[in-house]
Structures are given as structure tokens and as C-alpha cells.
Amino acid sequence: CLSRSMSLSKDKKEQRQAEKLLEDARKAGTAPPALDEDGNIINPHIPQYISKAPWYLATSNRPGLKHQRLGPADETIIKTEEWYKRGARAGPAATKFRKGACMNCGAMTHTAKECVDRPRATGAKWTGKDIKADEVLQTFNFSYDSKRDRWAGYDNSTYGTLISEYEKAGAERRKRREEEKSAQDVM
């Protein structure tokens, strides 16, 4: 039994030495480079821990970089250029309170705890007045960048109106200063 385990360890040692010699020969360029599953050449200078897939991703024992590449693009991911309509309402509001609706505003799409309207002294459940329409709920599978995009949904056309408002306010401010200055000069 002891001699058998010694011969197995000796075989493993010889196998590791042969692999090491082959790896050194590939790095030196004397042996042909290894090929992955698709027949692509694997750079011999890439470390083994990168070229070998982890055990939980291993589909084959051959080294390669397929596990490092992105998978196929998911079509349900929203692009950064697209955005959804915030605050959109689904049709006209209900005329009377419905069971299961928000006790504060009367919309069916959320509860009183999730309601973003101002808390009413007496909610829509008890008054039956000013019941809000249901919100349009849209679910999106955002990409990594889309989820973190700070300018998502921003409309560039609003910038021109903002600048014109500031220019009008600046002109009014200059006009008042000139009037004050002229009033002080008269005195």
C-alpha cells in the first residue's frame, strides 16, 4: 500500500514537472501556444489563475478566457438614453374609495405608508373626496450605468428657458439698481 502511494505521488510530481517544462517552452516560444475551446490562441504569459475558470463556472477542463468575457446582451435592459415618465397617471381617478387603496389619497398602486402625497387630516378613505388616479407602474431592468446615471430623464430643452428666466431676473435687478442710484443722486 505504501509503495503504491509513493508511485502515485512520483507520477504526479513527474506530471507537474512536464507541465512546468511545457509552460516554460510556450513562454519562450519554442512550443506552440495552447488553444482554448474555440481554437483561439491563449497567451502563454497569462497566469493560470486567470486563464483557468473557477470551479463554480467550469464548463470544461480546458483553459481559456471565455469565462472572462461578458455574456450575451440582455434585451430587457433599459438604455441610458431611454427613460420612463415620472408621475404619470393611469386614466381618470375613481369616484369613490376602493377597498385596498391608499387610505391617504385613494390610489390603488400603493399603501398609505408608501404614499408621497401630503398626509391629510382626514384621508380619502373616510371623506371619499379628491381621490387620486392610479400611477403608471413601470418595471425596468437597468444596466449598471443606467442605474447610476445622475442625468437620466433630463431634458436639454428646459435649459434654454432656465437661462432666459435668469437673464430676465438679472435685467430686472440691474434696472432696480439704476433706479436706486438715480434716486440717491437726486437727494
Coordinates of C-alpha atoms in Angstrom, one line a residue:
C1 CA 0.0 0.0 0.0
L2 CA 2.9 2.4 0.9
S3 CA 4.8 1.6 -2.3
R4 CA 1.6 2.2 -4.4
S5 CA 1.0 5.7 -2.8
M6 CA 4.7 6.5 -3.4
S7 CA 4.5 5.6 -7.0
L8 CA 1.3 7.8 -7.4
S9 CA 3.0 10.8 -5.8
K10 CA 6.0 10.2 -8.0
D11 CA 3.8 10.1 -11.1
K12 CA 2.1 13.4 -10.0
K13 CA 5.4 15.0 -9.4
E14 CA 6.7 14.0 -12.9
Q15 CA 3.4 15.2 -14.5
R16 CA 3.7 18.6 -12.8
Q17 CA 7.4 18.9 -13.9
A18 CA 6.3 18.0 -17.5
E19 CA 3.6 20.7 -17.4
K20 CA 6.0 23.3 -16.0
L21 CA 8.6 22.5 -18.8
L22 CA 5.8 22.8 -21.4
E23 CA 4.7 26.1 -19.9
D24 CA 8.2 27.5 -19.9
A25 CA 8.7 26.3 -23.5
R26 CA 5.5 28.1 -24.5
K27 CA 6.6 31.3 -22.8
A28 CA 10.0 31.0 -24.6
G29 CA 8.2 30.4 -27.9
T30 CA 9.8 27.0 -28.6
A31 CA 6.5 25.1 -28.2
P32 CA 3.2 26.0 -29.9
P33 CA 0.8 28.0 -27.7
A34 CA -2.2 26.4 -26.1
L35 CA -5.7 26.7 -27.7
D36 CA -9.0 27.3 -26.0
E37 CA -12.3 25.6 -26.8
D38 CA -13.0 27.9 -29.8
G39 CA -9.5 27.4 -31.3
N40 CA -8.2 30.8 -30.1
I41 CA -4.6 31.1 -29.0
I42 CA -4.1 31.6 -25.3
N43 CA -1.3 34.0 -24.5
P44 CA 1.3 31.9 -22.5
H45 CA 2.1 34.9 -20.3
I46 CA -1.4 35.0 -18.8
P47 CA -1.3 33.5 -15.3
Q48 CA -3.1 30.2 -14.7
Y49 CA -5.4 31.7 -12.1
I50 CA -6.8 34.0 -14.9
S51 CA -7.0 31.5 -17.8
K52 CA -8.5 28.7 -15.7
A53 CA -12.2 29.1 -15.0
P54 CA -13.3 28.9 -11.3
W55 CA -14.9 25.7 -10.1
Y56 CA -18.4 27.2 -10.0
L57 CA -18.1 28.4 -13.6
A58 CA -16.1 25.5 -15.0
T59 CA -17.8 24.0 -18.1
S60 CA -14.7 22.2 -19.3
N61 CA -11.3 21.4 -18.0
R62 CA -9.5 23.2 -20.9
P63 CA -8.1 26.7 -20.1
G64 CA -9.5 29.7 -21.9
L65 CA -10.8 33.2 -21.4
K66 CA -14.4 32.6 -22.2
H67 CA -15.4 32.9 -18.6
Q68 CA -13.8 36.4 -18.5
R69 CA -16.0 37.8 -21.4
L70 CA -19.4 39.3 -21.0
G71 CA -22.4 37.1 -21.8
P72 CA -24.9 37.9 -24.5
A73 CA -26.6 41.3 -24.0
D74 CA -30.0 41.2 -22.3
E75 CA -32.7 42.9 -24.4
T76 CA -34.7 43.9 -21.3
I77 CA -32.1 46.2 -20.0
I78 CA -33.0 49.9 -20.5
K79 CA -30.6 52.1 -22.3
T80 CA -29.2 55.3 -20.7
E81 CA -31.0 57.3 -23.4
E82 CA -34.4 56.0 -22.6
W83 CA -36.4 56.9 -19.5
Y84 CA -39.8 56.4 -18.1
K85 CA -42.5 59.0 -17.4
R86 CA -42.4 60.1 -13.8
G87 CA -45.7 60.9 -12.1
A88 CA -47.8 59.6 -15.0
R89 CA -51.3 58.7 -14.0
A90 CA -53.3 55.8 -15.4
G91 CA -56.6 57.2 -16.6
P92 CA -59.2 59.2 -14.6
A93 CA -59.5 58.9 -10.9
A94 CA -62.1 56.7 -9.2
T95 CA -65.2 58.4 -8.0
K96 CA -65.4 56.6 -4.7
F97 CA -62.9 54.8 -2.4
R98 CA -62.0 51.2 -3.4
K99 CA -61.0 48.5 -0.9
G100 CA -57.2 48.0 -0.7
A101 CA -56.4 51.5 -1.9
C102 CA -54.2 54.1 -0.1
M103 CA -56.1 55.4 2.9
N104 CA -54.5 58.8 2.4
C105 CA -55.1 59.6 -1.4
G106 CA -57.2 56.7 -2.7
A107 CA -54.8 55.4 -5.4
M108 CA -54.7 51.6 -5.8
T109 CA -51.0 51.4 -6.7
H110 CA -49.6 52.0 -3.2
T111 CA -50.5 51.9 0.5
A112 CA -50.7 54.8 3.0
K113 CA -47.2 54.0 4.3
E114 CA -45.7 54.4 0.8
C115 CA -47.8 57.5 -0.2
V116 CA -45.9 60.5 -1.3
D117 CA -48.8 63.0 -1.1
R118 CA -49.1 65.2 1.9
P119 CA -50.7 63.4 4.8
R120 CA -54.3 64.5 5.0
A121 CA -56.1 65.3 8.3
T122 CA -58.9 63.0 7.2
G123 CA -57.9 60.6 4.5
A124 CA -59.6 59.7 1.2
K125 CA -60.9 56.5 2.8
W126 CA -63.1 58.5 5.2
T127 CA -64.0 61.5 3.2
G128 CA -64.3 59.9 -0.3
K129 CA -63.2 63.3 -1.8
D130 CA -60.3 64.2 -4.0
I131 CA -59.4 60.6 -4.8
K132 CA -56.2 60.5 -6.9
A133 CA -55.8 58.4 -10.1
D134 CA -53.6 55.3 -10.0
E135 CA -49.9 55.8 -11.0
V136 CA -48.5 54.1 -14.0
L137 CA -46.1 51.4 -12.7
Q138 CA -43.2 50.5 -15.0
T139 CA -40.6 48.0 -14.1
F140 CA -37.2 48.2 -15.8
N141 CA -34.1 46.1 -15.7
F142 CA -31.5 48.8 -15.5
S143 CA -27.9 48.2 -16.7
Y144 CA -25.1 49.1 -14.3
D145 CA -24.6 52.5 -15.9
S146 CA -28.3 53.3 -16.3
K147 CA -28.9 52.7 -12.6
R148 CA -26.2 55.2 -11.6
D149 CA -26.9 57.8 -14.3
R150 CA -27.5 61.1 -12.4
W151 CA -28.8 62.9 -15.5
A152 CA -31.3 60.2 -16.6
G153 CA -34.6 61.8 -17.7
Y154 CA -33.1 65.3 -18.0
D155 CA -34.5 67.3 -20.9
N156 CA -32.0 69.6 -22.6
S157 CA -34.7 71.9 -24.0
T158 CA -35.5 73.1 -20.5
Y159 CA -32.1 74.6 -20.1
G160 CA -32.8 77.5 -22.6
T161 CA -35.9 78.5 -20.6
L162 CA -34.0 78.4 -17.4
I163 CA -31.3 80.7 -18.9
S164 CA -33.9 83.2 -20.2
E165 CA -35.5 83.4 -16.7
Y166 CA -32.1 84.1 -15.1
E167 CA -31.4 86.8 -17.8
K168 CA -34.8 88.4 -17.1
A169 CA -34.2 88.4 -13.4
G170 CA -30.7 89.9 -13.9
A171 CA -32.1 92.7 -16.2
E172 CA -34.8 93.5 -13.6
R173 CA -32.1 93.6 -10.8
R174 CA -29.9 96.0 -12.9
K175 CA -32.9 98.2 -13.6
R176 CA -33.7 98.5 -9.9
R177 CA -30.1 99.3 -9.0
E178 CA -30.1 102.1 -11.6
E179 CA -33.4 103.5 -10.2
E180 CA -31.9 103.4 -6.7
K181 CA -28.7 105.0 -7.8
S182 CA -30.6 107.8 -9.7
A183 CA -32.8 108.3 -6.6
Q184 CA -29.7 108.7 -4.4
D185 CA -28.2 111.2 -6.9
V186 CA -31.3 113.3 -6.8
M187 CA -31.1 113.6 -3.0

